[in-house]
Short mmCIF file of C-alpha atoms in Angstrom, two decimals:
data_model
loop_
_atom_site.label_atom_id
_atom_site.label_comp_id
_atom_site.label_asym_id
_atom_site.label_seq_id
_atom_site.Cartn_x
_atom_site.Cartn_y
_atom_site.Cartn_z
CA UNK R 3 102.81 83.41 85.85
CA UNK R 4 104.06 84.93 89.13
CA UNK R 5 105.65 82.82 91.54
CA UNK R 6 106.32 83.72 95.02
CA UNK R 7 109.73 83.31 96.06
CA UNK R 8 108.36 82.42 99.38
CA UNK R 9 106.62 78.95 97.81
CA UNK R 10 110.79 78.78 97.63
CA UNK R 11 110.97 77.35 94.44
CA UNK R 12 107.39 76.28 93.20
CA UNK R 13 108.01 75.01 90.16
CA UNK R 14 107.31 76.73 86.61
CA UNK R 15 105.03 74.55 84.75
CA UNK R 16 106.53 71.67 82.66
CA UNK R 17 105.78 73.25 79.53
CA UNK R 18 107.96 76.07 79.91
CA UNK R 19 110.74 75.02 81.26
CA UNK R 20 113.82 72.99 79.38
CA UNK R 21 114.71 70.08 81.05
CA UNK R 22 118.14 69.70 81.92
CA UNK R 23 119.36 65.91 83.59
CA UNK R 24 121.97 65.55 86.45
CA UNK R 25 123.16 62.72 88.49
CA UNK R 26 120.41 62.55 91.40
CA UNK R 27 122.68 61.30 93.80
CA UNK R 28 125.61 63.38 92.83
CA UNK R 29 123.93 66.60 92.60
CA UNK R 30 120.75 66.51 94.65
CA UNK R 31 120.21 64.84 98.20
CA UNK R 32 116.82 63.56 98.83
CA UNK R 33 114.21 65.86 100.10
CA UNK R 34 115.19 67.32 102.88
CA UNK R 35 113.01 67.17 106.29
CA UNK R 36 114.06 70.86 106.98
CA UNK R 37 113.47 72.26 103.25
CA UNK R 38 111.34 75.33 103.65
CA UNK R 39 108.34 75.39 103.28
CA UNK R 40 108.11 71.69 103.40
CA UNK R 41 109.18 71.08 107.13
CA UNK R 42 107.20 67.92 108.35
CA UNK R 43 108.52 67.88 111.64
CA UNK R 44 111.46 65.94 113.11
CA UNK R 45 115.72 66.53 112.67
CA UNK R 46 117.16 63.75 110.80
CA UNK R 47 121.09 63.32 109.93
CA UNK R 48 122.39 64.82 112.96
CA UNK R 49 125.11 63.18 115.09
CA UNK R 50 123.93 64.58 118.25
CA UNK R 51 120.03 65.30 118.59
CA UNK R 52 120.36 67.04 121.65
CA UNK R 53 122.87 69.41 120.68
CA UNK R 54 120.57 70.02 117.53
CA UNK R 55 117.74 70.85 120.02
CA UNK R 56 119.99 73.38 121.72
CA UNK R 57 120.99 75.15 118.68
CA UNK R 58 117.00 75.46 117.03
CA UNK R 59 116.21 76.65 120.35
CA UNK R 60 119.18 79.83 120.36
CA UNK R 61 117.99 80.56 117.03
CA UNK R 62 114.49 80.77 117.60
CA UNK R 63 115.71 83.02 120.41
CA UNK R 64 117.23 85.52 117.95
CA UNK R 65 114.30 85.27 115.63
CA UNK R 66 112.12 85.94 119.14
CA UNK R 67 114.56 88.89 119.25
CA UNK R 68 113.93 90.19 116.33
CA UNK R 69 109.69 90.49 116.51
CA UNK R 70 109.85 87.38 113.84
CA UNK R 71 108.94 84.90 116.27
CA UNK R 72 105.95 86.47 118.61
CA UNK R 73 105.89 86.24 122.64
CA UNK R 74 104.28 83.08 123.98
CA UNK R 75 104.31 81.32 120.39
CA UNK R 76 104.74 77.48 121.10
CA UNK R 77 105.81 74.69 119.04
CA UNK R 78 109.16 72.80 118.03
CA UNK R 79 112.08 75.36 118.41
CA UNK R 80 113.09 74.45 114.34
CA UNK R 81 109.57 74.76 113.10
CA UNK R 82 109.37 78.34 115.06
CA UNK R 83 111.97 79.18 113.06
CA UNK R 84 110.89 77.49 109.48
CA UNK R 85 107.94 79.64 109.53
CA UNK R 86 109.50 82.94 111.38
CA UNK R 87 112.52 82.69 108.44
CA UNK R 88 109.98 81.91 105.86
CA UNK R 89 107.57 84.69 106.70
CA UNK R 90 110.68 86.97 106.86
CA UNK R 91 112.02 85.88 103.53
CA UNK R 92 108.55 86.29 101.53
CA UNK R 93 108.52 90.22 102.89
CA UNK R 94 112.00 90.82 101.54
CA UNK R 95 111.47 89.56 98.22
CA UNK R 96 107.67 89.69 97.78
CA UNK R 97 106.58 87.96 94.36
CA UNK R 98 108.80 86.73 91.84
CA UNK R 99 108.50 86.35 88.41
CA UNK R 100 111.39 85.46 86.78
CA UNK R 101 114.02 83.91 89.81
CA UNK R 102 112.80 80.31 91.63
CA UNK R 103 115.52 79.21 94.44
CA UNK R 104 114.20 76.58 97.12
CA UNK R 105 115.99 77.86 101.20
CA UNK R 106 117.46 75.70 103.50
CA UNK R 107 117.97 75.48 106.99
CA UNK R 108 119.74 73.38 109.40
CA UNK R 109 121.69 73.03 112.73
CA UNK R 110 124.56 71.11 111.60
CA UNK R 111 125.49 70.74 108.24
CA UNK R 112 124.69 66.70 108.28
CA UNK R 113 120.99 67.43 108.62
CA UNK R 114 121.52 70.01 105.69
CA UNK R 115 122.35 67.57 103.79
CA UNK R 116 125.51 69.10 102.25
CA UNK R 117 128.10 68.24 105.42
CA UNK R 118 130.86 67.49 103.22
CA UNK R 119 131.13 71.65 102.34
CA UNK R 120 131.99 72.08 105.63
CA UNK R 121 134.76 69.76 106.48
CA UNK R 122 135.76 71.94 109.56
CA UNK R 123 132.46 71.84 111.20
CA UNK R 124 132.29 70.75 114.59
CA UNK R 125 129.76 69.56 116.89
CA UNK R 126 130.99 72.16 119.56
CA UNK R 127 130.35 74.88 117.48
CA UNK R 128 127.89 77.60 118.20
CA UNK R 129 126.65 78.11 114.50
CA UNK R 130 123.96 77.33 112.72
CA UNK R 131 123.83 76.53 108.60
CA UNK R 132 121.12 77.88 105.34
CA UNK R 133 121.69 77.20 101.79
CA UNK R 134 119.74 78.03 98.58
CA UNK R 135 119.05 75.86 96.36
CA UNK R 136 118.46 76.07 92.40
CA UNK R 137 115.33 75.72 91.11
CA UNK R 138 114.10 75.70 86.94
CA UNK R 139 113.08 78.43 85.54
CA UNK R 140 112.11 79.42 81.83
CA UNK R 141 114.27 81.02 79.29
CA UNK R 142 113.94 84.66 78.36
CA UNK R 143 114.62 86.56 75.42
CA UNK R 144 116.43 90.57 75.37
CA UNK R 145 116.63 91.50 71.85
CA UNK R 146 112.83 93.22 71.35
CA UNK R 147 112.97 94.79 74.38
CA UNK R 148 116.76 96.11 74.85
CA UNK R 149 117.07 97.07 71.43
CA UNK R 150 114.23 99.39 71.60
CA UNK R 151 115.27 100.63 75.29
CA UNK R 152 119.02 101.59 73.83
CA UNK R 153 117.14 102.70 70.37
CA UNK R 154 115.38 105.68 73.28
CA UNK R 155 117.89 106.17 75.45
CA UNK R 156 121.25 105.39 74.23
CA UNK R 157 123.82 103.28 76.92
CA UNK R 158 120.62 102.62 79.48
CA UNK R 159 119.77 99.06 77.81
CA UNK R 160 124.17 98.37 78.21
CA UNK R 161 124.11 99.67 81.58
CA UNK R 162 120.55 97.53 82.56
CA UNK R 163 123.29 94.94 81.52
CA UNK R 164 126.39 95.70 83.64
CA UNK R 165 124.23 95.81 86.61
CA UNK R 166 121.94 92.89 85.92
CA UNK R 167 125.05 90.70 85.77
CA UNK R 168 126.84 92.51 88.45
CA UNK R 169 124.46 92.85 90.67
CA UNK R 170 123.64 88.74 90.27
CA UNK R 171 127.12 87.85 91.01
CA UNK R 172 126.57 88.53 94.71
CA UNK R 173 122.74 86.83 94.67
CA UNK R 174 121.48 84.43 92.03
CA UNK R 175 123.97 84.52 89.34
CA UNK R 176 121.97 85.32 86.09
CA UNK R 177 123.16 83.51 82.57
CA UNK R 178 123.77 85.92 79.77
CA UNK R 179 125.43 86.18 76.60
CA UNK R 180 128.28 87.87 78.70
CA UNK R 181 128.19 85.08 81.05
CA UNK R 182 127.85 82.35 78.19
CA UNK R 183 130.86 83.39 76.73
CA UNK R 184 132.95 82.99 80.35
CA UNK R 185 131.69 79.36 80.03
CA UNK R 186 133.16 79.14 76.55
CA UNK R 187 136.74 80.39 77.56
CA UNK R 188 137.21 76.99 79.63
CA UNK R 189 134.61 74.45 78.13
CA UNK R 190 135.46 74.83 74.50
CA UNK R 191 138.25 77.42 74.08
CA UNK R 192 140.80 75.76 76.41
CA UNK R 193 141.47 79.18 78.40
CA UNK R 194 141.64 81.64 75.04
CA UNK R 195 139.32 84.49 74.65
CA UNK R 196 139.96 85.72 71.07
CA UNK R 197 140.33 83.85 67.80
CA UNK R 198 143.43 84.48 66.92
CA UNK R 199 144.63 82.70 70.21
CA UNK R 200 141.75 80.04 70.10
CA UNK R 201 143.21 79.17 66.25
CA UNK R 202 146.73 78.49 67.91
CA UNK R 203 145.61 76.99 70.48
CA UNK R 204 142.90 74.52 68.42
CA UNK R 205 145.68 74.09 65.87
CA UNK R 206 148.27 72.78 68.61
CA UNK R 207 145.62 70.39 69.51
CA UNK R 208 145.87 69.25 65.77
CA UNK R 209 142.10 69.83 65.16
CA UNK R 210 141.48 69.82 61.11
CA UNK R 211 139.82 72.35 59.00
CA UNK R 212 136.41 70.29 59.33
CA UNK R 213 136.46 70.28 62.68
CA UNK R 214 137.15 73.93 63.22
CA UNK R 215 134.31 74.83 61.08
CA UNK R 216 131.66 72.97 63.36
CA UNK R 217 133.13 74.61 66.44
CA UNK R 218 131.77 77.15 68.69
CA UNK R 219 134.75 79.72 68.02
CA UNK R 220 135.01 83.38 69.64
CA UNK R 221 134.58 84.98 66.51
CA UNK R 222 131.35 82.82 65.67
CA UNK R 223 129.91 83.53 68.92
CA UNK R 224 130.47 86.93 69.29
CA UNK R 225 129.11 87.45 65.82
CA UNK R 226 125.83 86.96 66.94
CA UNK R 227 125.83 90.11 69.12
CA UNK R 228 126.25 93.35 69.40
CA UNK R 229 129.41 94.24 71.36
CA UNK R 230 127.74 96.10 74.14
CA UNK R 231 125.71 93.39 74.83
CA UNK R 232 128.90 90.58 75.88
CA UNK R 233 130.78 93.45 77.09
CA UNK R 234 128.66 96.02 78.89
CA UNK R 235 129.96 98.81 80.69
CA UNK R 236 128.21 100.82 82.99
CA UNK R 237 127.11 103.93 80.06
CA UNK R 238 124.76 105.83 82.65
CA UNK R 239 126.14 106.92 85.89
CA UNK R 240 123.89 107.48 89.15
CA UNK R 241 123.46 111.31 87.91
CA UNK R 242 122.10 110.39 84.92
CA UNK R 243 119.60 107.53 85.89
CA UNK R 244 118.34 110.09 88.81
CA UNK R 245 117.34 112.23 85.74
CA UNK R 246 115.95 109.65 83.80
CA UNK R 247 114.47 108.56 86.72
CA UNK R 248 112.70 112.14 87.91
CA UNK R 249 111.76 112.98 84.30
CA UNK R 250 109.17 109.85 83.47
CA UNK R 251 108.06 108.23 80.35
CA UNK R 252 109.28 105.00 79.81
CA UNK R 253 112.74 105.42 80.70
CA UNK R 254 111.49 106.41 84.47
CA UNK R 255 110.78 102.84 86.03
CA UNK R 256 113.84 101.33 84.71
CA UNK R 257 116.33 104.04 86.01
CA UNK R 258 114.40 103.84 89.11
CA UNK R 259 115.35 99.76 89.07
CA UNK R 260 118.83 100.49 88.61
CA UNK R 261 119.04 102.91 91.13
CA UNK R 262 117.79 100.34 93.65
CA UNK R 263 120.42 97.91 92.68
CA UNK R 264 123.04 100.26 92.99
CA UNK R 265 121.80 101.22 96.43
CA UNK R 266 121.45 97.41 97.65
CA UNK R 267 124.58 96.56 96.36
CA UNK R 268 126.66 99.80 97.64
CA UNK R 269 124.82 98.91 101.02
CA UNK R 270 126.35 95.37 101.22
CA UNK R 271 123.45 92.80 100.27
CA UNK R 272 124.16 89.56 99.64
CA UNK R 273 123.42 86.07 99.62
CA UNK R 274 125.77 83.35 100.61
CA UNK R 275 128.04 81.87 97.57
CA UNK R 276 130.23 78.75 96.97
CA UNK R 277 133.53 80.80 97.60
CA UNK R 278 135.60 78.55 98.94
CA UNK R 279 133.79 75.50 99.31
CA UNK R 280 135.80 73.70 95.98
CA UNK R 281 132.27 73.73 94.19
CA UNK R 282 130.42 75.62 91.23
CA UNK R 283 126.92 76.15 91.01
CA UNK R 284 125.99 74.10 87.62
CA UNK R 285 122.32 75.76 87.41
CA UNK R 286 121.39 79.75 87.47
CA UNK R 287 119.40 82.20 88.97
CA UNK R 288 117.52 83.52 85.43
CA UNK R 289 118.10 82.53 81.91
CA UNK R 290 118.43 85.40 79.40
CA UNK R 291 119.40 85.06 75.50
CA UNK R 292 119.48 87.77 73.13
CA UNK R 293 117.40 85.91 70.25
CA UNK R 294 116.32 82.34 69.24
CA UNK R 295 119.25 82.30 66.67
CA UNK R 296 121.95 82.64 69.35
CA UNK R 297 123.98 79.81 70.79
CA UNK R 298 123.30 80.46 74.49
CA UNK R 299 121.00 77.94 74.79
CA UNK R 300 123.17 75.57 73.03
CA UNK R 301 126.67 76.69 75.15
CA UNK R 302 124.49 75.62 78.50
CA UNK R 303 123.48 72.33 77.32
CA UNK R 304 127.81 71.91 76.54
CA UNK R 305 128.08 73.23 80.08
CA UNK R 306 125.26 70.88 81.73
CA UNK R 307 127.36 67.57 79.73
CA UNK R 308 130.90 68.89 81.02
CA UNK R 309 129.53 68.85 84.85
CA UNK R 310 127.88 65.52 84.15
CA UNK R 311 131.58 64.38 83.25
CA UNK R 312 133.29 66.21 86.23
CA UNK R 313 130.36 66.32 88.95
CA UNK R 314 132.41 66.06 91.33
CA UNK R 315 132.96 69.87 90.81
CA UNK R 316 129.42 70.82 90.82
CA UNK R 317 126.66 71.24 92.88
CA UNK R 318 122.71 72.51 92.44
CA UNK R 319 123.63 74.94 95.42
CA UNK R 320 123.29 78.27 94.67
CA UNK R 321 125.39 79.15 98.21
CA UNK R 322 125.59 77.65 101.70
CA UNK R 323 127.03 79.27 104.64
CA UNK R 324 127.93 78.61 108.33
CA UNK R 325 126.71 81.41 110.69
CA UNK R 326 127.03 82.16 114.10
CA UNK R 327 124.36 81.92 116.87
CA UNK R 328 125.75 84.88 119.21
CA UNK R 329 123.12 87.76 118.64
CA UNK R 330 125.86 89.85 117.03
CA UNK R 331 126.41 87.59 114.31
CA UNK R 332 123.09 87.03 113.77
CA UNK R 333 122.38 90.94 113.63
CA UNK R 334 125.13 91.17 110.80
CA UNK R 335 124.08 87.81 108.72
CA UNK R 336 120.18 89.12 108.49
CA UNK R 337 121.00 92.80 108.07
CA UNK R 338 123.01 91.73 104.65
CA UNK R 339 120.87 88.77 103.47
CA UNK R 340 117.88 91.10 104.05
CA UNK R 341 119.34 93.58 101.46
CA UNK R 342 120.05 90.52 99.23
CA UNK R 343 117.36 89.31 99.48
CA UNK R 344 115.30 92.62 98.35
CA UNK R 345 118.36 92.71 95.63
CA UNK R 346 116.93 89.78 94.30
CA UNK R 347 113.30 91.11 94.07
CA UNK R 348 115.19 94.57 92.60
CA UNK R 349 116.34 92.26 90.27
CA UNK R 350 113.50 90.42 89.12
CA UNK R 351 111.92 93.97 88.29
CA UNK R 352 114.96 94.28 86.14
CA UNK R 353 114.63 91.00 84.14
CA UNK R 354 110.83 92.16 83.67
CA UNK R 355 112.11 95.07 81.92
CA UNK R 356 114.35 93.97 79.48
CA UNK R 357 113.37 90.48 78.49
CA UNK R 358 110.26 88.27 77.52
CA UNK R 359 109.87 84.98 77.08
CA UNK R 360 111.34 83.34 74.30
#
């Protein structure tokens, strides 16, 4: 299946995706009016319709500026600007297989739906608001595939995964074994991060023998990997993958990937985050285990039942930002979500390459 990232978030077919359950209301507004692609015309939320008017109509001014919206093109200023942002968005990423977010775009952050992560806002201000929003996607295993990549080329599989989950820290944060275990630190190991400390710490909590034994402990987890694969380091440095990458055979295409990550990343692409807004995402960008024996799977579902009981926390935002309208800031906020945005399709490649589904 191949899903365009530009159906933003066209959903993977029931069958292949594990449900997960949230608190509607807590986690998920209703449909927004200004969701892309499903605009159906009309602002709703906003305090001050006229201003709202004003600010659709500056940015469909930069997006004029920009060749995205074409001379003499007529229509609502927002709806100029649904289809000019999601024409632009589908040519940055092209079609995804493996990442499903849903874009949104508003000009205040009431009719985004998500006002109270910007307590500051004001009506006054010049600025204008996007967000991306998670969408399901199906779970993936890396054990075939990386342990025959490393088997070839030793440290390329390990570095595949230093950049896969660094690269997805500034996009669509992916979930790995790596990133499983950072969820275990604080929803089962009460901060530790090796057994010896997890034991003490367990012990002071005066959990018994029994109950030890049916816990997710470091030692249990990490047993179920090999060590590059929870810690990976980047093996491979750009030298290397440009002659892995020159000299073909199997090797070639994913050097090449990595290379393009590196590039995006070094060249500042990103897509907005949470930092700052007192909120964690409680969904991801791609779901990877190693095998079907591993807990991963099993250390998400603990994760998805400790937001339920602290939602408060959590949100089914990947990121949401406040930009400006001034054509300056406007310049700056599409020249780096551009390059995030083709990160994102770089990635995607990447996931192709070393997993399949499970």
């Amino acid at each position: 299946m191949r899903t365009s990232l530009a159906t933003l978030g066209a959903a993977v077919p029931r069958d292949h995706v594990t449900q997960r359950t949230l608190p509607g209301g807590r986690f998920r507004p209703a449909p927004d009016p200004l969701s892309l692609p499903r605009f159906s015309g009309g602002l709703t939320g906003s305090l001050d319709p006229c201003l709202d008017i004003r600010r659709w109509s500056s940015l469909a001014l930069r997006w004029l500026e920009t060749g995205e919206i074409q001379e003499g093109a007529s229509g609502l200023p927002s709806s100029l600007v649904q289809q000019a942002m999601q024409d632009w968005i589908n040519r940055q990423v092209g079609q995804l297989q493996h990442f499903a977010f849903e874009a949104l775009i508003a000009a205040s952050p009431e009719a985004l739906s998500y006002g109270s992560l910007f307590p500051e806002a004001s009506e006054k201000d010049d600025q204008w608001y996007w967000a991306l929003q998670s969408e399901q996607v199906a779970w993936l295993s890396m054990k075939d595939r990386l342990t025959r990549i490393e088997a070839a080329c030793p440290g390329l599989g390990e570095t595949a995964l230093y950049w896969l989950h660094r690269a997805s820290g500034r996009t669509l944060y992916v979930l790995t074994p790596e990133t499983a275990r950072h969820l275990c630190e604080y929803i089962h190991w009460q901060g530790s991060c090796n057994q010896a400390d997890w034991l003490e710490e367990m012990t002071a909590m005066g959990m018994t023998d029994e109950d030890l034994g049916e816990s997710i402990s470091p030692d249990w987890f990490d047993g179920h990997f090999p060590a590059w694969v929870i810690n990976p380091k980047s093996v491979l440095d750009e030298a290397v993958l440009t002659g892995l990458a020159e000299a073909g055979g199997e090797a070639a295409l994913l050097a090449t990937t990595l290379l393009d990550i590196e590039r995006l990343e070094a060249d500042g692409g990103r897509l907005p985050g949470l930092e700052g807004l007192d909120v964690e995402c409680v969904y991801f960008g791609a779901y990877l285990k190693w095998d079907a024996e591993d807990p991963v799977e099993r250390v998400f579902d603990d994760f998805i039942e400790y937001a339920n009981c602290a939602c408060d926390g959590y949100t089914d935002l990947y990121g949401a930002e406040a930009m400006p309208l001034d054509p300056e800031g406007f310049y700056v906020w599409q020249c780096k979500t551009g390059l995030g945005l083709q990160l994102v399709s770089a990635l995607d490649r990447l996931v192709g390459l070393i997993a399949e589904p499970v």
